[in-house]
Coordinates of C-alpha atoms in Angstrom, one line a residue:
M190 CA -42.9 -56.1 198.4
L191 CA -43.2 -55.5 202.2
P192 CA -46.3 -53.3 201.9
S193 CA -47.9 -56.0 199.8
A194 CA -47.2 -58.7 202.3
L195 CA -48.3 -56.4 205.2
L196 CA -51.6 -55.6 203.5
L197 CA -52.1 -59.3 202.7
A198 CA -51.4 -60.3 206.3
L199 CA -53.8 -57.7 207.6
T200 CA -56.5 -58.9 205.2
G201 CA -56.0 -62.4 206.2
T202 CA -56.3 -61.6 209.8
L203 CA -59.5 -59.9 209.3
L204 CA -61.0 -62.7 207.1
I205 CA -59.7 -65.8 208.8
F206 CA -58.8 -65.4 212.5
N207 CA -61.7 -66.5 214.9
A208 CA -63.8 -67.1 211.7
E209 CA -65.6 -70.1 210.4
P210 CA -64.1 -71.5 207.2
G211 CA -66.0 -70.4 203.9
I212 CA -65.4 -68.2 201.1
N213 CA -62.8 -66.2 203.3
W214 CA -60.2 -69.0 202.8
G215 CA -60.7 -69.1 199.1
I216 CA -60.4 -65.2 198.8
W217 CA -57.3 -65.1 200.8
A218 CA -55.6 -68.1 199.0
T219 CA -56.4 -66.3 195.7
L220 CA -54.7 -63.0 196.9
V221 CA -51.7 -65.1 197.9
A222 CA -51.5 -66.7 194.5
V223 CA -51.9 -63.3 192.8
G224 CA -49.1 -61.8 194.9
M225 CA -46.8 -64.6 194.2
L226 CA -47.4 -64.5 190.5
G227 CA -47.2 -60.9 190.4
A228 CA -43.9 -60.7 192.4
Q229 CA -42.5 -63.4 189.8
W230 CA -43.7 -61.4 186.8
M231 CA -42.3 -58.1 188.2
E232 CA -38.9 -59.5 188.9
R233 CA -38.4 -61.7 185.9
G234 CA -40.9 -60.5 183.3
R235 CA -42.8 -63.7 183.0
V236 CA -44.6 -66.3 185.2
G237 CA -43.4 -70.0 185.5
R238 CA -46.0 -72.5 184.3
M239 CA -45.5 -74.8 187.2
T240 CA -45.8 -72.0 189.7
A241 CA -49.0 -70.9 188.3
A242 CA -50.3 -74.5 188.1
L243 CA -49.4 -75.3 191.7
A244 CA -50.8 -71.9 192.9
A245 CA -54.1 -72.5 191.2
L246 CA -54.3 -76.0 192.5
G247 CA -53.9 -74.6 196.0
C248 CA -56.7 -71.9 195.4
A249 CA -58.9 -74.9 194.2
F250 CA -58.4 -76.6 197.6
A251 CA -58.9 -73.4 199.5
W252 CA -62.2 -72.6 197.7
G253 CA -63.3 -76.1 198.8
A254 CA -64.0 -74.7 202.4
A255 CA -66.9 -72.8 200.9
V256 CA -68.4 -75.9 199.4
T257 CA -68.0 -79.0 201.7
G258 CA -69.6 -79.4 205.0
S259 CA -67.5 -82.3 206.0
E260 CA -64.9 -81.5 208.7
I261 CA -62.7 -84.4 207.6
V262 CA -62.8 -83.1 204.0
L263 CA -62.0 -79.5 205.2
V264 CA -59.0 -80.7 207.0
L265 CA -57.8 -82.6 204.1
D266 CA -58.3 -79.5 201.7
V267 CA -56.3 -77.4 204.0
L268 CA -53.4 -79.9 204.1
A269 CA -53.6 -80.3 200.3
G270 CA -53.8 -76.6 199.6
F271 CA -50.8 -75.9 201.9
T272 CA -48.9 -78.6 200.2
A273 CA -49.7 -77.2 196.9
F274 CA -48.6 -73.7 197.8
S275 CA -45.4 -75.1 199.5
L276 CA -44.5 -76.8 196.2
A277 CA -45.1 -73.8 194.2
V278 CA -42.6 -72.0 196.4
L279 CA -40.1 -74.9 196.3
C280 CA -40.2 -76.3 192.8
M281 CA -38.6 -73.5 190.6
P282 CA -37.3 -73.0 188.1
D283 CA -38.8 -76.5 187.2
E284 CA -41.2 -76.0 184.3
R285 CA -41.9 -79.7 183.8
G286 CA -42.7 -80.9 187.2
V287 CA -39.7 -83.2 187.6
D288 CA -39.0 -81.4 191.1
V289 CA -42.3 -82.5 192.3
T290 CA -41.2 -85.8 193.9
L291 CA -42.6 -87.8 196.7
P292 CA -39.9 -86.8 199.4
R293 CA -40.7 -83.2 198.5
M294 CA -44.3 -83.6 198.7
I295 CA -43.9 -85.1 202.1
L296 CA -41.3 -82.7 203.4
G297 CA -42.4 -79.5 201.4
P298 CA -44.9 -78.4 203.9
V299 CA -42.1 -78.3 206.6
E300 CA -39.2 -77.0 204.3
A301 CA -41.2 -74.3 202.7
P302 CA -42.1 -72.3 205.9
V303 CA -38.5 -72.5 207.1
R304 CA -37.3 -71.0 203.7
C305 CA -40.1 -68.5 203.7
V306 CA -39.1 -67.2 207.3
A307 CA -35.5 -67.1 206.1
E308 CA -36.2 -65.2 203.1
A309 CA -38.6 -62.7 204.9
G310 CA -35.8 -62.0 207.5
R311 CA -33.3 -61.3 204.7
R312 CA -35.9 -59.0 202.9
V313 CA -36.6 -57.0 206.2
Q314 CA -32.8 -56.7 206.7
D315 CA -32.3 -55.5 203.1
A316 CA -35.0 -53.0 203.5
A317 CA -33.5 -51.6 206.7
V318 CA -30.1 -51.2 204.9
Y319 CA -31.8 -49.6 201.9
A320 CA -33.7 -47.3 204.1
G321 CA -30.3 -46.5 205.8
R322 CA -28.7 -45.8 202.5
E323 CA -31.5 -43.4 201.6
E324 CA -30.8 -41.7 204.8
S325 CA -34.1 -43.0 206.4
L326 CA -32.4 -44.8 209.1
P327 CA -31.9 -41.6 211.3
V328 CA -35.6 -41.1 211.3
L329 CA -36.0 -44.6 212.6
R330 CA -33.5 -44.0 215.2
G331 CA -35.2 -40.8 216.3
V332 CA -38.5 -42.4 216.6
A333 CA -37.1 -45.3 218.4
L334 CA -35.7 -42.9 221.0
A335 CA -38.6 -40.5 221.1
V336 CA -41.2 -43.2 221.8
P337 CA -39.9 -44.6 225.1
V338 CA -38.7 -41.2 226.3
V339 CA -42.0 -39.4 225.7
G340 CA -43.8 -42.5 227.0
V341 CA -41.8 -42.3 230.3
F342 CA -42.3 -38.5 230.7
G343 CA -46.1 -38.9 229.8
V344 CA -46.5 -41.7 232.5
A345 CA -44.7 -39.3 235.0
L346 CA -46.9 -36.3 234.1
S347 CA -50.0 -38.4 234.3
G348 CA -49.7 -38.2 238.1
A349 CA -50.1 -34.4 238.0
D350 CA -53.0 -34.1 235.6
P351 CA -56.4 -35.8 235.3
V352 CA -56.5 -35.7 231.5
F353 CA -53.0 -37.5 231.2
A354 CA -54.1 -39.9 233.9
A355 CA -57.3 -40.7 231.9
W356 CA -55.1 -41.2 228.8
R357 CA -52.8 -43.5 230.9
E358 CA -55.7 -45.6 232.1
G359 CA -56.9 -45.9 228.5
A360 CA -53.5 -47.1 227.4
V361 CA -53.4 -49.5 230.2
A362 CA -56.8 -50.9 229.3
M363 CA -55.7 -51.1 225.7
V364 CA -52.6 -53.1 226.7
A365 CA -54.8 -55.4 228.9
D366 CA -57.1 -55.9 226.0
F367 CA -54.3 -56.2 223.4
P368 CA -55.3 -58.6 220.7
M369 CA -52.2 -60.7 221.1
G370 CA -53.6 -63.7 219.2
E371 CA -54.4 -61.4 216.1
V372 CA -51.0 -59.9 216.2
V373 CA -49.3 -63.4 216.3
F374 CA -51.5 -64.7 213.7
G375 CA -51.0 -61.7 211.5
S376 CA -47.2 -61.9 212.0
V377 CA -47.1 -65.4 210.8
L378 CA -49.2 -64.5 207.7
F379 CA -46.8 -61.6 207.2
L380 CA -43.6 -63.6 207.3
G381 CA -45.0 -66.4 205.2
S382 CA -46.3 -64.1 202.5
L383 CA -43.2 -62.0 202.3
G384 CA -41.0 -65.1 202.1
A385 CA -43.1 -66.6 199.4
F386 CA -43.1 -63.5 197.4
G387 CA -39.4 -63.2 197.7
I388 CA -38.7 -66.8 196.6
T389 CA -41.0 -66.8 193.7
A390 CA -39.6 -63.4 192.6
R391 CA -36.1 -64.9 192.4
G392 CA -37.4 -67.9 190.5
G393 CA -35.4 -70.3 192.4
R394 CA -32.1 -68.4 191.9
P395 CA -29.8 -68.0 195.0
A396 CA -30.2 -64.9 197.1
P397 CA -28.2 -61.9 195.9
R398 CA -25.1 -60.7 197.9
G399 CA -25.0 -57.2 196.6
L400 CA -26.4 -55.4 199.6
S401 CA -24.1 -54.4 202.2
A402 CA -24.2 -55.4 205.8
V403 CA -26.3 -53.4 208.2
P404 CA -24.4 -50.1 209.1
R405 CA -22.9 -49.8 212.5
L406 CA -25.0 -47.5 214.7
Q407 CA -23.3 -44.4 215.8
L408 CA -23.2 -43.4 219.5
Q409 CA -23.4 -39.6 218.6
L410 CA -27.0 -38.7 217.6
G411 CA -27.3 -36.8 214.2
A412 CA -29.6 -33.8 213.6
T413 CA -32.7 -35.9 212.5
E414 CA -32.8 -37.9 215.7
R415 CA -32.4 -34.9 217.8
L416 CA -35.0 -33.0 215.9
I417 CA -37.5 -35.8 216.3
L418 CA -36.7 -36.6 220.0
F419 CA -36.5 -32.9 221.2
G420 CA -39.5 -32.0 219.0
A421 CA -41.6 -34.8 220.6
I422 CA -40.6 -33.7 224.1
A423 CA -41.4 -30.1 223.5
T424 CA -44.8 -31.0 222.2
L425 CA -45.6 -33.2 225.1
F426 CA -44.7 -30.5 227.6
A427 CA -46.5 -27.9 225.7
C428 CA -49.7 -30.1 225.6
F429 CA -49.3 -30.6 229.3
L430 CA -48.9 -27.0 230.3
V431 CA -51.9 -26.1 228.3
L432 CA -54.0 -28.5 230.0
Q433 CA -52.7 -27.7 233.3
L434 CA -52.5 -23.9 233.0
T435 CA -55.3 -23.2 235.5
Y436 CA -54.7 -26.2 237.6
L437 CA -50.9 -25.6 238.1
F438 CA -50.8 -21.9 238.5
G439 CA -54.3 -21.5 240.1
N440 CA -55.7 -22.5 243.4
A441 CA -58.1 -25.3 242.7
P442 CA -58.7 -26.1 246.3
A443 CA -59.9 -22.6 247.0
V444 CA -62.8 -23.2 244.4
P445 CA -66.0 -24.1 246.0
E446 CA -67.2 -27.6 245.1
S447 CA -63.9 -28.3 243.3
G448 CA -63.5 -31.6 244.9
V449 CA -59.9 -31.1 245.3
T450 CA -58.4 -30.9 248.8
F451 CA -55.1 -29.0 249.7
A452 CA -53.2 -32.1 250.3
E453 CA -54.4 -33.8 247.0
Y454 CA -53.5 -30.6 245.1
A455 CA -50.0 -30.2 246.6
R456 CA -49.0 -33.7 246.5
R457 CA -50.5 -34.6 243.1
G458 CA -47.7 -34.6 240.6
F459 CA -45.1 -32.9 242.9
F460 CA -42.6 -35.8 242.7
E461 CA -43.6 -36.6 239.1
L462 CA -42.9 -33.0 238.0
T463 CA -39.5 -32.9 240.0
F464 CA -38.5 -36.3 238.3
V465 CA -39.4 -35.0 234.9
A466 CA -37.4 -31.9 235.5
V467 CA -34.2 -33.8 236.5
A468 CA -34.5 -36.4 233.8
C469 CA -35.0 -34.0 231.2
G470 CA -32.0 -31.9 232.2
L471 CA -29.8 -35.0 232.2
L472 CA -31.3 -35.9 228.9
L473 CA -30.4 -32.4 227.3
A474 CA -27.0 -32.5 228.7
T475 CA -26.0 -36.0 227.6
L476 CA -27.6 -36.2 224.2
R477 CA -25.1 -34.3 222.2
G478 CA -25.0 -34.5 218.4
K479 CA -22.6 -34.3 215.6
D480 CA -22.0 -31.3 213.4
G481 CA -24.5 -31.0 210.7
D482 CA -26.5 -28.4 208.7
P483 CA -26.3 -25.0 210.5
G484 CA -30.2 -24.6 209.9
D485 CA -30.9 -27.8 211.7
A486 CA -28.5 -27.0 214.4
R487 CA -30.3 -23.7 215.0
V488 CA -33.7 -25.4 215.1
I489 CA -32.4 -28.0 217.6
Q490 CA -30.9 -25.3 219.8
L491 CA -34.2 -23.4 219.9
L492 CA -36.0 -26.8 220.8
E493 CA -33.6 -27.4 223.5
L494 CA -34.1 -23.9 225.1
A495 CA -37.8 -24.3 224.7
I496 CA -37.7 -27.5 226.6
V497 CA -35.5 -26.0 229.4
G498 CA -38.2 -23.1 229.6
E499 CA -41.0 -25.5 229.8
V500 CA -39.2 -27.6 232.5
L501 CA -38.7 -24.5 234.5
L502 CA -42.4 -23.7 234.3
L503 CA -43.1 -27.3 235.7
L504 CA -40.7 -26.7 238.3
M505 CA -42.3 -23.5 239.3
S506 CA -45.6 -25.2 239.5
A507 CA -44.2 -27.9 241.7
F508 CA -42.6 -25.2 244.0
R509 CA -46.0 -23.5 244.2
K510 CA -47.7 -26.6 245.2
M511 CA -45.4 -27.1 248.0
L512 CA -45.9 -23.5 249.2
L513 CA -49.6 -24.0 249.3
Y514 CA -49.2 -27.3 251.1
E515 CA -47.1 -25.6 253.7
A516 CA -49.6 -23.0 254.2
A517 CA -52.3 -25.5 254.8
Y518 CA -50.5 -28.3 256.8
G519 CA -47.4 -26.5 258.2
Y520 CA -43.6 -26.7 257.5
T521 CA -41.5 -29.8 258.0
V522 CA -37.8 -30.6 257.3
S523 CA -38.5 -32.6 254.2
R524 CA -40.7 -30.0 252.7
V525 CA -38.1 -27.3 253.2
W526 CA -35.3 -29.6 251.9
A527 CA -37.4 -30.4 248.8
Q528 CA -37.8 -26.6 248.1
G529 CA -34.1 -26.3 248.3
F530 CA -33.6 -29.2 245.9
M531 CA -35.9 -27.5 243.5
I532 CA -34.0 -24.3 243.7
V533 CA -30.7 -26.3 242.9
I534 CA -32.5 -27.9 239.8
A535 CA -33.6 -24.5 238.6
L536 CA -30.0 -23.1 238.9
S537 CA -28.7 -26.3 237.2
L538 CA -31.2 -25.7 234.4
A539 CA -30.1 -22.1 234.0
A540 CA -26.6 -23.2 233.7
L541 CA -27.7 -25.7 231.2
A542 CA -29.5 -23.0 229.2
F543 CA -26.3 -20.9 229.1
E544 CA -24.2 -23.9 227.8
L545 CA -26.9 -24.7 225.1
R546 CA -26.6 -21.1 223.9
G547 CA -22.8 -21.6 222.9
P548 CA -20.1 -24.1 222.8
F549 CA -21.2 -26.9 225.2
D550 CA -18.9 -27.8 228.0
V551 CA -20.2 -30.6 230.1
H552 CA -17.4 -30.2 232.7
R553 CA -18.3 -26.5 233.2
L554 CA -22.0 -27.5 233.7
A555 CA -21.1 -30.2 236.2
R556 CA -19.0 -27.8 238.1
R557 CA -21.7 -25.1 238.3
T558 CA -24.3 -27.7 239.3
A559 CA -21.9 -29.1 242.0
A560 CA -21.4 -25.5 243.2
A561 CA -25.3 -25.1 243.5
V562 CA -25.5 -28.4 245.4
A563 CA -22.6 -27.4 247.9
A564 CA -24.2 -24.0 248.5
M565 CA -27.5 -25.7 249.4
L566 CA -25.8 -28.1 251.7
L567 CA -23.9 -25.4 253.3
T568 CA -27.1 -23.2 253.8
F569 CA -28.9 -26.1 255.6
T570 CA -25.7 -26.8 257.6
Y571 CA -25.3 -23.3 259.0
W572 CA -28.9 -22.0 258.8
N573 CA -30.8 -23.4 261.8
H574 CA -33.8 -24.4 259.5
E575 CA -35.4 -26.6 262.2
A576 CA -35.8 -23.7 264.5
W577 CA -37.1 -21.7 261.7
I578 CA -39.7 -24.3 261.0
T579 CA -40.8 -24.4 264.6
T580 CA -41.2 -20.6 264.5
R581 CA -43.0 -20.5 261.5
N582 CA -45.4 -23.2 262.6
L583 CA -46.0 -21.2 265.7
E584 CA -47.0 -18.2 263.5
R585 CA -49.6 -20.6 261.9
F586 CA -50.9 -21.6 265.3
A587 CA -51.8 -17.9 266.0
S588 CA -54.2 -18.0 263.0
T589 CA -55.2 -21.6 262.6
G590 CA -55.0 -22.8 266.2
R591 CA -53.3 -26.0 265.0
Y592 CA -49.8 -27.1 265.9
D593 CA -48.1 -30.5 265.3
V594 CA -46.6 -30.8 268.8
S595 CA -45.6 -34.5 268.2
Y596 CA -43.4 -33.5 265.1
V597 CA -41.5 -30.9 267.1
T598 CA -41.0 -33.2 270.0
Y599 CA -40.1 -36.4 268.5
Q600 CA -38.8 -35.7 264.9
L601 CA -36.7 -32.7 265.0
S602 CA -33.1 -32.6 266.2
A603 CA -31.2 -30.7 269.0
S604 CA -31.1 -27.6 266.9
A605 CA -34.9 -27.1 267.4
V606 CA -34.9 -27.5 271.2
P607 CA -34.7 -23.8 272.2
A608 CA -37.3 -22.8 269.7
G609 CA -39.5 -25.7 270.6
L610 CA -39.4 -24.7 274.4
E611 CA -40.3 -21.1 273.4
A612 CA -43.1 -22.4 271.2
A613 CA -44.4 -24.3 274.0
R614 CA -44.5 -21.2 276.2
A615 CA -46.3 -19.3 273.5
I616 CA -48.8 -22.0 273.1
G617 CA -49.5 -22.3 276.8
G618 CA -52.2 -24.3 278.5
A619 CA -52.2 -28.0 278.8
R620 CA -50.8 -28.6 275.3
G621 CA -47.9 -26.2 276.0
I622 CA -47.2 -27.8 279.3
C623 CA -47.2 -31.3 277.8
M624 CA -45.0 -30.2 274.9
D625 CA -42.5 -28.6 277.2
Q626 CA -42.4 -31.7 279.5
L627 CA -41.9 -34.0 276.6
I628 CA -39.1 -31.9 275.0
R629 CA -37.3 -31.9 278.5
E630 CA -37.8 -35.7 278.9
R631 CA -36.4 -36.5 275.6
W632 CA -33.2 -34.5 275.9
A633 CA -32.5 -34.7 279.5
G634 CA -29.0 -36.1 280.0
R635 CA -28.1 -36.1 276.3
P636 CA -26.1 -32.9 276.3
A637 CA -23.8 -34.4 279.0
L638 CA -22.3 -36.6 276.2
H639 CA -20.5 -33.5 274.9
D640 CA -18.6 -32.4 278.0
S641 CA -15.0 -32.6 276.5
W642 CA -13.6 -29.6 275.0
F643 CA -13.1 -31.3 271.7
E644 CA -16.8 -32.3 271.6
K645 CA -18.2 -28.8 271.8
N646 CA -21.1 -28.3 269.7
L647 CA -23.2 -25.0 269.2
A648 CA -26.5 -26.8 269.0
V649 CA -25.8 -28.8 272.1
S650 CA -24.7 -25.8 273.9
R651 CA -27.9 -24.1 273.1
V652 CA -29.8 -27.1 274.3
Q653 CA -27.9 -27.0 277.6
S654 CA -28.7 -23.4 278.1
A655 CA -32.3 -23.8 277.1
L656 CA -32.9 -26.8 279.5
G657 CA -31.0 -25.0 282.3
E658 CA -33.7 -22.5 282.4
A659 CA -36.7 -23.0 284.9
S660 CA -39.8 -24.1 283.1
W661 CA -42.4 -21.4 282.8
H662 CA -45.4 -23.5 284.1
G663 CA -43.8 -24.3 287.5
V664 CA -43.8 -28.1 287.1
P665 CA -40.3 -29.3 288.2
P666 CA -38.6 -31.8 285.8
G667 CA -39.3 -35.3 286.8
A668 CA -42.4 -34.4 288.6
W669 CA -44.5 -36.3 286.1
D670 CA -44.3 -40.1 286.1
G671 CA -44.0 -42.2 283.1
L672 CA -47.6 -42.8 282.9
A673 CA -48.5 -39.2 282.7
L674 CA -46.0 -38.7 280.0
V675 CA -47.5 -41.6 277.9
K676 CA -51.0 -40.1 278.2
C677 CA -49.5 -36.7 277.3
A678 CA -47.9 -38.1 274.2
A679 CA -51.1 -40.0 273.2
G680 CA -53.1 -36.8 273.6
I681 CA -50.9 -34.8 271.2
A682 CA -50.2 -37.5 268.7

């Protein structure tokens, strides 16, 4: 009954929506009448005389739209036809017309749509329950989970691939041009048709109560839902990797006339790929399922491991993007921390893969992930990465002649001061002198705040030692006035 009502709604939308009245109204009314009488015959084995007579009368009024040219007559035909179909729905099992009373003729066009909507809702609910009894509900749940998850991942990956970006723009355009009017109109036709079919099929009898209530959804996913969800994710990532094979692991900016700059190549998709890696890891760790068929469990395990492998490839591509960006534009704290964060994600994914291969212990996975995070934090705490960044950028200066003096001067902490002064000496010239003076001006007097023995700090001690040494260019501290420093800063910004 649902397929027939849906087909009828689609046909009515195509024939009637935004179309001038003509034979289209008569055709659709005839299809409705045939559907109502067919539903009654299939359910009861016969067709009621009054139902058939009223449906035929409604069709006669509807075909009038193909004959009359008067707008007033057309409106009256529509009202009369709608009333006839309403009475055909309401006046059952009356076979003699005694139920066709004046109040019913007046109120029928209002009562019939309400009853049809209620009947349609019951039919849809019964269909969902029946699908659940036939073990189809897990498929619906799996699709309901897969569509938004794959949609989110697809939108995220569209920032790293022009093909995915084109698909995203096409989807946005489709949503912008979405035929909302047709959908609403078709939905009204569907509910009305389904309700009319259901009521006429029952022949005026009360709605049956044999079907059970909608089953309560389980929090734990079954094998079917996980197969659909993980299969969709694995397919999406595989499609992305195939499209991006050259772009991700090649060097597109090095290709002449590629139109891709290093900045665009490195930035494009880096955060999106990292987000997908983190979100997918959390998804695999949290969406655990109940025990089921061993064969399904094996397939699910292989899908999970395949997804982990694909995510690791995505993460490797993001890491390589950052390496290329650093080679072209230098090192910064945020870029180095981002690389450390990606290493932590990779270690966490490896731990996740280990858990997926055997009995899954989420607490053990959390401990190993926390250990990786702690190791990264301790590494950046005790490793003077800011000095390393300053030195590496100086090495780039020897080959490129470019050095971001303002970044070292204004954005790095005290840990970078000794290396910054050494870099200024190595750079030399006016730029080196300016860099040396600005660093000394910025940090002059600050180390004195740590004079107490319980305030001792290794980085501050190194700053004191570095600032205590005489400047290599012979310009004494304080020799430049504020205006000179401002001009110097403006020249290196």
